[in-house]
Amino acid sequence: MDELKRTPLYDLHLALGAKMVPFAGYDMPVQYKLGVMKEHLHTRAAAGLFDVSHMGQVILRGDDPKAVALALETLVPVSVAALAEGRQRYGLFTNDQGGIEDDLMIANRGDHLFLVVNAACKETDVARLRAGLEPKGVSIEYIEDRALLALQGPGAEAALAALNPAVAEMRFMDVATVELMGVEAWVSRSGYTGEDGYEISVPEGAAVALAEALLAQEAVDAIGLGARDSLRLEAGLCLYGHDIDTTTTPAAGNLLWAIQKVRRADGERAGGFPGADIILPEIASGAPSVRVGLKPEGRAPMREGIKLFENETGGAPVGRITSGGFGPTVGGPVAMGYVPSERATPGTRLYGEVRGKRLPVEVVTLPHVKQSYKR
Amino acid sequence: MKFTEEHEWLRVEDDLVVVGITSHAAEQLGDVVFVELPEAGTTVSKDDEVVVIESVKAASDILAPVDGEIVEVNEALVDDPGKVNEDPEGDAWFFKLKIEDLSVLDELMDEAAYKKFVG
């Protein structure tokens, strides 16, 4: 196995008493001294600081920003050309089979586009961008000298505004260049917990000072990947490689909201991305199985891989759980997974097989916990 | 108190063997969110999986440390699994076993040996 990589905050994690685990090739904090449950609840009640420096940061540039946006549209079924300066949106890299290669954030930062992609996919994403966009005159800059921090929770605004009040003016999915602790930070008002908050890209040499300045505030605690996972699960957000992958289409993944009208059939810039011939017709016809929220009726968590059945006995599995566990804010088990589209109506009862026993689970509307973005 | 390599503690109370998991085990598991107990009256053999315990991270089993009959289970843990983290070696016992010969406990580790075992 290759040596695990470290983020600029590695030593700080150790000093904070983190339990480190391998994640996407990095040695990352899964939890700190508080433990997953308290870290989760603290984020929803106050503010949590997450090290997400393992994620990939990429800049796309060209002579004409509009041409760069249109070039990126050949890889994602998203309207990039209509994304206003200072705004960000969620996107998907698709493949020729209509599956999802990765999910990402796309920000229009004026003279360039700034992308944040998943850690496990970043090398292939950069290769995909180079192969697809360089021939179109787009330069791809893979940024490896900046850290990425996420500050999430109802206390995030006050905590970051203490360092620069300008961030309080930002709204959900705004992006801005802001000075923090004397360095240039690329800030977006977004995150992956369902809470209000920010993602902050800073030069790696400034990351520890910024993290320490935030952690010095009463409201802010360091939060590990364990709580990040339960927070995003409660918020109904997909974990790439689990809830969506190369075999799930946007319709199956319940991600059609990410495909703007202009890229759909009859749209002004319809299609023109990998798998459009499969993805677009499926918007009308529907996918045979779809991602839904699932709420186990008992107390037993239903985790990834649990098979779902229509009845308490007999029959073949009709679906499966792709993410599941205990939701600290819900105070019980929560999950998401794939079920046949005719069984996807909220209120439908299915059975998850846990340790050989079929336990009832209800299809529910996502998110499990209401998102509280500052729109 | 006696200890097993499976990180259980055993303590004799009124001729019954009370079984729980050690503080070390509770800490390793993380926040416990679900406990499934056996029925009182169940006869068990050493190493039978008798309790299912799930933490925020994963599911694990608690094994019967010795042969015997489960005569009482700690139902309070079902409603409040977090007790396992709060007081693993006190209130958060899992079950009480009636065993034929208490001397089988002599073969288990004492506290000093267990401490050495977990390093």
Short mmCIF file of C-alpha atoms in Angstrom, two decimals:
data_model
loop_
_atom_site.label_atom_id
_atom_site.label_comp_id
_atom_site.label_asym_id
_atom_site.label_seq_id
_atom_site.Cartn_x
_atom_site.Cartn_y
_atom_site.Cartn_z
CA MET A 1 0.00 0.00 0.00
CA ASP A 2 1.19 3.50 -0.78
CA GLU A 3 2.08 5.72 2.11
CA LEU A 4 -0.89 7.72 3.34
CA LYS A 5 -0.83 11.40 2.45
CA ARG A 6 -1.22 14.09 5.09
CA THR A 7 -3.10 17.36 4.93
CA PRO A 8 -1.52 20.61 6.21
CA LEU A 9 -3.57 20.15 9.42
CA TYR A 10 -2.17 16.68 10.23
CA ASP A 11 -0.13 17.75 13.25
CA LEU A 12 -3.03 19.82 14.56
CA HIS A 13 -5.32 16.78 14.35
CA LEU A 14 -2.87 14.78 16.45
CA ALA A 15 -2.51 17.63 18.95
CA LEU A 16 -6.31 17.74 19.26
CA GLY A 17 -6.39 14.03 20.12
CA ALA A 18 -7.89 12.85 16.84
CA LYS A 19 -8.26 9.20 16.01
CA MET A 20 -6.75 8.92 12.53
CA VAL A 21 -7.93 6.52 9.82
CA PRO A 22 -7.04 5.99 6.16
CA PHE A 23 -9.53 7.69 3.86
CA ALA A 24 -9.10 8.10 0.10
CA GLY A 25 -5.33 7.75 0.45
CA TYR A 26 -5.07 10.25 3.30
CA ASP A 27 -4.54 9.85 7.01
CA MET A 28 -7.64 11.66 8.25
CA PRO A 29 -9.33 12.35 11.60
CA VAL A 30 -12.44 10.14 12.00
CA GLN A 31 -13.19 11.67 15.38
CA TYR A 32 -11.67 13.79 18.13
CA LYS A 33 -12.07 13.52 21.88
CA LEU A 34 -15.78 14.42 21.87
CA GLY A 35 -16.68 11.35 19.82
CA VAL A 36 -18.92 11.07 16.76
CA MET A 37 -22.25 11.59 18.51
CA LYS A 38 -21.29 14.77 20.39
CA GLU A 39 -19.40 16.13 17.40
CA HIS A 40 -22.51 15.69 15.26
CA LEU A 41 -24.79 17.37 17.78
CA HIS A 42 -22.29 20.16 18.36
CA THR A 43 -22.24 20.97 14.64
CA ARG A 44 -26.04 21.27 14.51
CA ALA A 45 -26.12 23.33 17.74
CA ALA A 46 -23.07 25.58 17.32
CA ALA A 47 -20.29 25.19 14.74
CA GLY A 48 -18.00 22.43 13.53
CA LEU A 49 -14.66 22.79 11.79
CA PHE A 50 -13.81 20.06 9.28
CA ASP A 51 -10.55 19.44 7.45
CA VAL A 52 -11.55 18.61 3.88
CA SER A 53 -8.13 19.33 2.38
CA HIS A 54 -8.09 15.83 0.91
CA MET A 55 -10.67 16.95 -1.65
CA GLY A 56 -9.45 18.08 -5.06
CA GLN A 57 -9.30 21.76 -5.98
CA VAL A 58 -9.04 22.59 -9.66
CA ILE A 59 -9.00 25.85 -11.62
CA LEU A 60 -10.14 26.09 -15.24
CA ARG A 61 -9.03 29.06 -17.30
CA GLY A 62 -9.10 30.24 -20.89
CA ASP A 63 -9.00 33.40 -22.93
CA ASP A 64 -12.79 33.63 -22.91
CA PRO A 65 -14.54 32.62 -19.64
CA LYS A 66 -17.74 31.88 -21.55
CA ALA A 67 -15.89 29.42 -23.78
CA VAL A 68 -14.44 27.74 -20.68
CA ALA A 69 -17.93 27.34 -19.23
CA LEU A 70 -19.26 25.91 -22.50
CA ALA A 71 -16.29 23.54 -22.67
CA LEU A 72 -17.04 22.23 -19.16
CA GLU A 73 -20.65 21.69 -20.23
CA THR A 74 -19.38 18.90 -22.52
CA LEU A 75 -18.52 16.89 -19.37
CA VAL A 76 -21.39 17.80 -17.00
CA PRO A 77 -25.17 17.90 -17.56
CA VAL A 78 -25.28 21.23 -15.78
CA SER A 79 -25.72 24.81 -16.91
CA VAL A 80 -22.28 26.30 -16.36
CA ALA A 81 -22.60 29.08 -18.94
CA ALA A 82 -25.53 30.61 -17.04
CA LEU A 83 -23.83 30.38 -13.66
CA ALA A 84 -23.40 34.00 -12.56
CA GLU A 85 -20.09 35.35 -11.36
CA GLY A 86 -19.76 34.85 -7.62
CA ARG A 87 -22.07 31.84 -7.61
CA GLN A 88 -21.55 28.11 -7.22
CA ARG A 89 -23.62 25.05 -8.13
CA TYR A 90 -23.59 21.28 -7.72
CA GLY A 91 -22.63 19.21 -10.72
CA LEU A 92 -21.96 15.68 -11.94
CA PHE A 93 -19.39 14.17 -14.27
CA THR A 94 -21.29 11.57 -16.32
CA ASN A 95 -20.15 8.67 -18.49
CA ASP A 96 -21.32 7.28 -21.83
CA GLN A 97 -23.57 4.77 -20.05
CA GLY A 98 -25.37 7.60 -18.26
CA GLY A 99 -23.66 6.78 -14.95
CA ILE A 100 -22.03 9.23 -12.57
CA GLU A 101 -18.23 9.40 -12.51
CA ASP A 102 -18.10 11.91 -9.65
CA ASP A 103 -20.05 14.74 -8.12
CA LEU A 104 -18.51 18.16 -7.69
CA MET A 105 -18.97 21.84 -6.96
CA ILE A 106 -18.51 24.37 -9.76
CA ALA A 107 -17.89 28.03 -8.87
CA ASN A 108 -17.76 30.99 -11.24
CA ARG A 109 -14.95 33.15 -9.86
CA GLY A 110 -14.95 35.71 -12.65
CA ASP A 111 -11.94 35.03 -14.84
CA HIS A 112 -11.88 31.34 -13.94
CA LEU A 113 -13.98 28.39 -12.80
CA PHE A 114 -13.08 26.77 -9.49
CA LEU A 115 -14.01 23.11 -8.98
CA VAL A 116 -14.03 21.01 -5.84
CA VAL A 117 -14.09 17.26 -6.50
CA ASN A 118 -14.03 14.14 -4.33
CA ALA A 119 -10.69 12.99 -2.93
CA ALA A 120 -11.01 9.42 -4.21
CA CYS A 121 -11.78 10.61 -7.76
CA LYS A 122 -9.52 13.63 -8.08
CA GLU A 123 -6.75 12.07 -10.17
CA THR A 124 -9.23 10.67 -12.70
CA ASP A 125 -11.23 13.90 -12.68
CA VAL A 126 -8.14 15.94 -13.50
CA ALA A 127 -7.24 13.46 -16.27
CA ARG A 128 -10.81 13.70 -17.60
CA LEU A 129 -10.65 17.50 -17.57
CA ARG A 130 -7.29 17.56 -19.32
CA ALA A 131 -8.39 15.09 -22.00
CA GLY A 132 -11.72 16.79 -22.57
CA LEU A 133 -10.93 20.46 -22.19
CA GLU A 134 -7.29 21.08 -23.08
CA PRO A 135 -8.00 20.49 -26.79
CA LYS A 136 -10.65 23.22 -26.44
CA GLY A 137 -8.02 25.70 -25.23
CA VAL A 138 -8.83 25.40 -21.52
CA SER A 139 -5.94 25.22 -19.06
CA ILE A 140 -6.39 22.94 -16.07
CA GLU A 141 -4.58 23.85 -12.88
CA TYR A 142 -4.65 21.15 -10.22
CA ILE A 143 -4.11 22.98 -6.95
CA GLU A 144 -2.06 21.06 -4.42
CA ASP A 145 -0.80 23.91 -2.27
CA ARG A 146 -4.06 25.01 -0.71
CA ALA A 147 -5.93 23.54 2.24
CA LEU A 148 -9.73 23.32 2.34
CA LEU A 149 -11.64 23.80 5.59
CA ALA A 150 -15.38 23.58 6.15
CA LEU A 151 -17.04 25.53 8.93
CA GLN A 152 -20.60 24.34 9.44
CA GLY A 153 -23.49 25.03 11.77
CA PRO A 154 -25.67 27.87 13.03
CA GLY A 155 -22.63 29.44 14.70
CA ALA A 156 -20.51 29.38 11.54
CA GLU A 157 -21.43 32.86 10.33
CA ALA A 158 -20.51 34.61 13.57
CA ALA A 159 -17.32 32.56 13.93
CA LEU A 160 -16.01 33.37 10.45
CA ALA A 161 -17.33 36.95 10.50
CA ALA A 162 -15.15 37.50 13.58
CA LEU A 163 -12.20 37.16 11.20
CA ASN A 164 -13.78 39.13 8.37
CA PRO A 165 -17.29 40.62 8.63
CA ALA A 166 -17.72 40.50 4.82
CA VAL A 167 -18.60 36.80 4.93
CA ALA A 168 -21.86 37.57 6.74
CA GLU A 169 -23.15 39.22 3.56
CA MET A 170 -22.80 36.03 1.53
CA ARG A 171 -25.84 33.89 0.77
CA PHE A 172 -26.10 30.12 0.19
CA MET A 173 -23.92 29.14 -2.80
CA ASP A 174 -22.23 32.54 -3.07
CA VAL A 175 -18.46 32.50 -3.59
CA ALA A 176 -16.04 35.31 -2.83
CA THR A 177 -12.38 36.13 -2.35
CA VAL A 178 -11.94 37.30 1.22
CA GLU A 179 -8.92 38.19 3.32
CA LEU A 180 -8.65 35.95 6.40
CA MET A 181 -5.70 36.16 8.81
CA GLY A 182 -3.78 38.17 6.23
CA VAL A 183 -4.10 35.70 3.37
CA GLU A 184 -6.36 35.39 0.37
CA ALA A 185 -9.14 32.89 1.08
CA TRP A 186 -11.58 31.55 -1.50
CA VAL A 187 -14.80 31.23 0.42
CA SER A 188 -18.11 29.67 -0.56
CA ARG A 189 -21.24 29.68 1.56
CA SER A 190 -21.91 25.98 1.30
CA GLY A 191 -20.99 22.65 2.79
CA TYR A 192 -22.16 19.08 3.12
CA THR A 193 -23.93 18.84 6.45
CA GLY A 194 -27.32 20.42 5.73
CA GLU A 195 -26.31 23.35 7.92
CA ASP A 196 -25.48 26.91 7.01
CA GLY A 197 -21.73 27.38 6.73
CA TYR A 198 -18.68 27.94 4.60
CA GLU A 199 -15.98 26.11 2.71
CA ILE A 200 -12.69 27.97 2.85
CA SER A 201 -9.70 27.43 0.57
CA VAL A 202 -6.47 28.94 1.91
CA PRO A 203 -2.75 28.63 1.11
CA GLU A 204 -1.46 25.54 2.94
CA GLY A 205 0.94 27.57 5.05
CA ALA A 206 -1.96 29.58 6.50
CA ALA A 207 -4.23 26.64 7.28
CA VAL A 208 -3.11 25.91 10.83
CA ALA A 209 -3.36 29.56 11.93
CA LEU A 210 -6.85 29.83 10.44
CA ALA A 211 -7.99 26.58 12.04
CA GLU A 212 -6.60 27.64 15.40
CA ALA A 213 -8.23 31.07 15.18
CA LEU A 214 -11.60 29.42 14.51
CA LEU A 215 -11.15 26.72 17.16
CA ALA A 216 -10.24 29.40 19.70
CA GLN A 217 -13.82 30.59 19.52
CA GLU A 218 -16.30 29.23 22.03
CA ALA A 219 -18.76 27.96 19.40
CA VAL A 220 -16.27 26.05 17.26
CA ASP A 221 -15.07 22.48 17.79
CA ALA A 222 -13.05 20.22 15.51
CA ILE A 223 -15.25 17.57 13.89
CA GLY A 224 -14.10 14.34 12.26
CA LEU A 225 -15.18 12.34 9.23
CA GLY A 226 -17.45 10.13 11.34
CA ALA A 227 -19.79 13.00 12.19
CA ARG A 228 -19.40 14.43 8.68
CA ASP A 229 -20.90 11.18 7.41
CA SER A 230 -23.87 11.12 9.81
CA LEU A 231 -24.53 14.84 9.19
CA ARG A 232 -24.63 14.45 5.40
CA LEU A 233 -26.74 11.29 5.72
CA GLU A 234 -29.36 13.10 7.82
CA ALA A 235 -29.25 15.93 5.27
CA GLY A 236 -30.02 13.41 2.49
CA LEU A 237 -26.79 14.17 0.62
CA CYS A 238 -25.08 11.49 -1.47
CA LEU A 239 -21.73 9.95 -0.67
CA TYR A 240 -20.05 9.27 -3.99
CA GLY A 241 -19.06 5.62 -4.44
CA HIS A 242 -21.86 4.54 -2.11
CA ASP A 243 -25.15 6.33 -2.88
CA ILE A 244 -24.19 7.15 -6.46
CA ASP A 245 -21.54 5.61 -8.70
CA THR A 246 -20.63 4.84 -12.31
CA THR A 247 -23.72 2.62 -12.64
CA THR A 248 -26.36 5.02 -11.28
CA THR A 249 -27.91 7.59 -13.56
CA PRO A 250 -28.96 11.07 -12.37
CA ALA A 251 -32.64 9.99 -12.53
CA ALA A 252 -31.93 6.87 -10.45
CA GLY A 253 -29.87 8.91 -8.00
CA ASN A 254 -32.75 11.38 -7.53
CA LEU A 255 -30.44 14.15 -8.73
CA LEU A 256 -32.46 15.58 -11.63
CA TRP A 257 -32.66 18.90 -9.77
CA ALA A 258 -28.98 19.28 -10.69
CA ILE A 259 -29.81 19.22 -14.44
CA GLN A 260 -31.11 22.63 -15.38
CA LYS A 261 -33.83 22.99 -18.04
CA VAL A 262 -31.42 24.48 -20.54
CA ARG A 263 -29.47 21.18 -20.68
CA ARG A 264 -32.57 18.98 -20.94
CA ALA A 265 -34.35 17.85 -24.11
CA ASP A 266 -35.78 20.97 -25.86
CA GLY A 267 -33.44 23.16 -23.81
CA GLU A 268 -31.31 25.79 -25.52
CA ARG A 269 -28.13 23.76 -24.86
CA ALA A 270 -29.75 20.32 -24.64
CA GLY A 271 -27.42 17.33 -24.30
CA GLY A 272 -23.83 17.43 -25.43
CA PHE A 273 -22.51 15.69 -22.31
CA PRO A 274 -21.52 12.01 -21.88
CA GLY A 275 -24.52 9.70 -21.69
CA ALA A 276 -27.05 12.39 -22.74
CA ASP A 277 -28.81 9.83 -24.96
CA ILE A 278 -29.58 7.77 -21.85
CA ILE A 279 -29.87 10.48 -19.21
CA LEU A 280 -32.27 12.82 -21.01
CA PRO A 281 -34.92 10.26 -22.09
CA GLU A 282 -34.89 8.91 -18.53
CA ILE A 283 -36.02 12.30 -17.22
CA ALA A 284 -39.34 11.61 -18.96
CA SER A 285 -39.53 7.83 -18.58
CA GLY A 286 -38.15 7.53 -15.06
CA ALA A 287 -35.50 5.14 -13.81
CA PRO A 288 -36.46 1.56 -12.88
CA SER A 289 -35.06 1.98 -9.40
CA VAL A 290 -34.48 5.20 -7.51
CA ARG A 291 -32.69 6.53 -4.46
CA VAL A 292 -35.03 7.26 -1.56
CA GLY A 293 -34.86 8.07 2.14
CA LEU A 294 -35.45 5.09 4.42
CA LYS A 295 -36.42 5.16 8.06
CA PRO A 296 -36.09 1.88 9.98
CA GLU A 297 -39.12 1.58 12.26
CA GLY A 298 -37.19 -0.06 15.10
CA ARG A 299 -33.99 1.02 16.79
CA ALA A 300 -31.58 -1.22 14.92
CA PRO A 301 -29.41 0.71 12.44
CA MET A 302 -29.59 -0.54 8.85
CA ARG A 303 -26.22 -0.04 7.25
CA GLU A 304 -24.85 -0.06 3.72
CA GLY A 305 -25.42 -3.38 1.97
CA ILE A 306 -28.59 -4.38 3.83
CA LYS A 307 -31.01 -5.98 1.36
CA LEU A 308 -34.60 -4.75 1.13
CA PHE A 309 -37.61 -7.02 0.63
CA GLU A 310 -41.30 -6.42 -0.10
CA ASN A 311 -42.53 -8.86 2.49
CA GLU A 312 -41.57 -10.16 5.88
CA THR A 313 -40.88 -13.61 4.46
CA GLY A 314 -39.92 -15.03 1.07
CA GLY A 315 -39.25 -13.31 -2.21
CA ALA A 316 -36.08 -11.95 -3.76
CA PRO A 317 -34.56 -8.66 -2.62
CA VAL A 318 -36.04 -5.63 -4.40
CA GLY A 319 -33.58 -3.02 -3.20
CA ARG A 320 -30.62 -2.23 -1.01
CA ILE A 321 -29.38 0.30 1.48
CA THR A 322 -26.45 2.39 0.26
CA SER A 323 -25.88 4.55 3.37
CA GLY A 324 -27.25 4.00 6.81
CA GLY A 325 -26.56 4.34 10.45
CA PHE A 326 -27.63 6.19 13.54
CA GLY A 327 -28.77 9.78 13.11
CA PRO A 328 -27.87 11.64 16.30
CA THR A 329 -30.21 14.57 15.55
CA VAL A 330 -33.06 12.23 14.56
CA GLY A 331 -32.29 10.15 17.63
CA GLY A 332 -32.68 6.90 15.75
CA PRO A 333 -31.57 4.99 12.69
CA VAL A 334 -31.68 6.68 9.27
CA ALA A 335 -30.74 5.43 5.83
CA MET A 336 -30.99 5.88 2.11
CA GLY A 337 -30.99 3.35 -0.66
CA TYR A 338 -32.42 2.14 -3.93
CA VAL A 339 -35.93 0.74 -4.36
CA PRO A 340 -38.05 -0.03 -7.45
CA SER A 341 -39.71 3.19 -8.65
CA GLU A 342 -43.17 1.69 -7.98
CA ARG A 343 -42.14 1.26 -4.32
CA ALA A 344 -40.62 4.73 -3.98
CA THR A 345 -43.68 6.58 -2.66
CA PRO A 346 -43.15 7.94 0.85
CA GLY A 347 -45.03 5.80 3.34
CA THR A 348 -44.27 2.55 1.50
CA ARG A 349 -43.20 -0.17 3.91
CA LEU A 350 -40.36 -2.52 3.05
CA TYR A 351 -38.26 -4.92 5.12
CA GLY A 352 -34.52 -4.74 5.66
CA GLU A 353 -32.74 -7.98 6.48
CA VAL A 354 -30.62 -7.41 9.57
CA ARG A 355 -28.76 -10.40 10.98
CA GLY A 356 -31.19 -12.78 9.29
CA LYS A 357 -34.33 -10.99 10.54
CA ARG A 358 -36.54 -8.83 8.35
CA LEU A 359 -37.27 -5.58 10.10
CA PRO A 360 -39.73 -2.94 8.83
CA VAL A 361 -38.41 0.19 7.16
CA GLU A 362 -40.44 3.04 5.68
CA VAL A 363 -39.73 5.02 2.53
CA VAL A 364 -39.52 8.68 3.57
CA THR A 365 -38.92 12.02 1.90
CA LEU A 366 -35.34 13.28 2.17
CA PRO A 367 -33.79 15.01 4.03
CA HIS A 368 -34.18 13.27 7.38
CA VAL A 369 -33.28 16.56 9.07
CA LYS A 370 -34.43 19.86 7.58
CA GLN A 371 -31.62 21.72 5.85
CA SER A 372 -30.99 25.21 7.20
CA TYR A 373 -29.17 27.02 4.42
CA LYS A 374 -29.06 30.81 4.46
CA ARG A 375 -30.74 31.65 1.16
CA MET B 1 -13.52 -8.82 38.75
CA LYS B 2 -12.37 -11.12 35.93
CA PHE B 3 -11.75 -10.31 32.27
CA THR B 4 -11.81 -12.12 28.92
CA GLU B 5 -9.79 -11.57 25.77
CA GLU B 6 -13.09 -10.46 24.19
CA HIS B 7 -12.99 -7.44 26.52
CA GLU B 8 -15.79 -8.57 28.79
CA TRP B 9 -15.73 -8.26 32.56
CA LEU B 10 -17.33 -10.80 34.89
CA ARG B 11 -18.23 -10.22 38.49
CA VAL B 12 -19.91 -12.60 40.92
CA GLU B 13 -22.98 -11.26 42.72
CA ASP B 14 -25.27 -13.53 44.77
CA ASP B 15 -23.77 -16.62 43.09
CA LEU B 16 -24.60 -15.23 39.64
CA VAL B 17 -22.03 -14.07 37.09
CA VAL B 18 -22.72 -10.51 35.94
CA VAL B 19 -21.28 -9.74 32.48
CA GLY B 20 -20.47 -6.44 30.80
CA ILE B 21 -17.85 -4.91 28.52
CA THR B 22 -14.75 -3.10 29.70
CA SER B 23 -14.18 0.65 29.57
CA HIS B 24 -11.47 -0.04 27.01
CA ALA B 25 -13.98 -1.88 24.77
CA ALA B 26 -16.62 0.82 25.18
CA GLU B 27 -14.12 3.47 24.20
CA GLN B 28 -13.02 1.51 21.14
CA LEU B 29 -16.62 0.95 20.04
CA GLY B 30 -17.56 4.61 20.27
CA ASP B 31 -21.07 5.83 21.07
CA VAL B 32 -23.34 2.82 21.49
CA VAL B 33 -26.73 3.38 19.82
CA PHE B 34 -28.39 -0.04 19.84
CA VAL B 35 -28.41 -3.06 22.12
CA GLU B 36 -30.23 -6.33 21.44
CA LEU B 37 -30.42 -8.66 24.45
CA PRO B 38 -31.22 -12.37 24.64
CA GLU B 39 -34.29 -13.70 26.43
CA ALA B 40 -33.90 -14.53 30.11
CA GLY B 41 -33.97 -18.30 30.46
CA THR B 42 -31.75 -18.94 27.44
CA THR B 43 -29.11 -21.61 27.91
CA VAL B 44 -25.83 -20.59 26.31
CA SER B 45 -22.48 -22.18 25.57
CA LYS B 46 -19.13 -20.41 25.76
CA ASP B 47 -18.57 -18.21 22.66
CA ASP B 48 -22.24 -18.13 21.62
CA GLU B 49 -23.19 -14.70 20.28
CA VAL B 50 -25.67 -13.53 22.87
CA VAL B 51 -25.83 -9.75 22.60
CA VAL B 52 -25.73 -7.50 19.54
CA ILE B 53 -24.29 -4.08 20.18
CA GLU B 54 -24.13 -1.33 17.57
CA SER B 55 -22.15 1.84 17.87
CA VAL B 56 -22.19 4.84 15.55
CA LYS B 57 -19.43 3.02 13.67
CA ALA B 58 -20.30 -0.65 13.46
CA ALA B 59 -22.10 -3.71 14.82
CA SER B 60 -20.41 -6.20 17.09
CA ASP B 61 -21.34 -9.20 19.21
CA ILE B 62 -20.87 -10.00 22.83
CA LEU B 63 -20.09 -13.67 23.36
CA ALA B 64 -21.04 -15.85 26.28
CA PRO B 65 -17.81 -15.99 28.31
CA VAL B 66 -18.68 -19.36 29.89
CA ASP B 67 -21.44 -21.99 29.66
CA GLY B 68 -24.55 -21.22 31.66
CA GLU B 69 -28.13 -19.99 31.75
CA ILE B 70 -29.04 -16.35 31.27
CA VAL B 71 -31.31 -15.55 34.19
CA GLU B 72 -31.58 -11.79 33.89
CA VAL B 73 -30.87 -9.13 31.23
CA ASN B 74 -30.43 -5.39 31.66
CA GLU B 75 -33.49 -4.07 29.78
CA ALA B 76 -32.55 -0.49 30.66
CA LEU B 77 -29.81 -0.65 28.02
CA VAL B 78 -32.36 -1.16 25.23
CA ASP B 79 -33.95 2.23 25.95
CA ASP B 80 -30.69 3.95 26.80
CA PRO B 81 -27.80 2.32 24.93
CA GLY B 82 -25.61 5.34 25.77
CA LYS B 83 -25.27 3.93 29.31
CA VAL B 84 -22.71 1.52 27.89
CA ASN B 85 -20.38 4.46 27.30
CA GLU B 86 -21.26 6.26 30.51
CA ASP B 87 -20.77 3.45 32.98
CA PRO B 88 -19.52 0.33 31.18
CA GLU B 89 -18.11 -1.39 34.26
CA GLY B 90 -20.98 -0.42 36.57
CA ASP B 91 -24.64 0.14 35.66
CA ALA B 92 -24.27 -1.02 32.08
CA TRP B 93 -24.04 -4.75 32.72
CA PHE B 94 -25.63 -6.86 29.96
CA PHE B 95 -26.77 -10.12 31.52
CA LYS B 96 -26.50 -12.37 34.56
CA LEU B 97 -25.51 -15.99 34.13
CA LYS B 98 -26.19 -18.93 36.40
CA ILE B 99 -23.28 -21.33 36.03
CA GLU B 100 -22.62 -24.70 37.58
CA ASP B 101 -19.16 -24.16 38.89
CA LEU B 102 -17.88 -20.69 39.68
CA SER B 103 -14.32 -22.00 39.73
CA VAL B 104 -14.21 -21.81 35.89
CA LEU B 105 -13.72 -18.06 36.42
CA ASP B 106 -10.34 -18.74 37.98
CA GLU B 107 -8.90 -19.36 34.52
CA LEU B 108 -9.80 -15.84 33.34
CA MET B 109 -7.56 -12.79 33.60
CA ASP B 110 -7.53 -10.63 36.67
CA GLU B 111 -7.41 -6.86 36.36
CA ALA B 112 -3.61 -6.68 36.25
CA ALA B 113 -3.45 -9.33 33.53
CA TYR B 114 -6.18 -7.61 31.50
CA LYS B 115 -4.42 -4.25 31.73
CA LYS B 116 -1.31 -5.92 30.41
CA PHE B 117 -3.38 -7.62 27.68
CA VAL B 118 -4.74 -4.32 26.32
CA GLY B 119 -1.33 -2.74 26.68
#
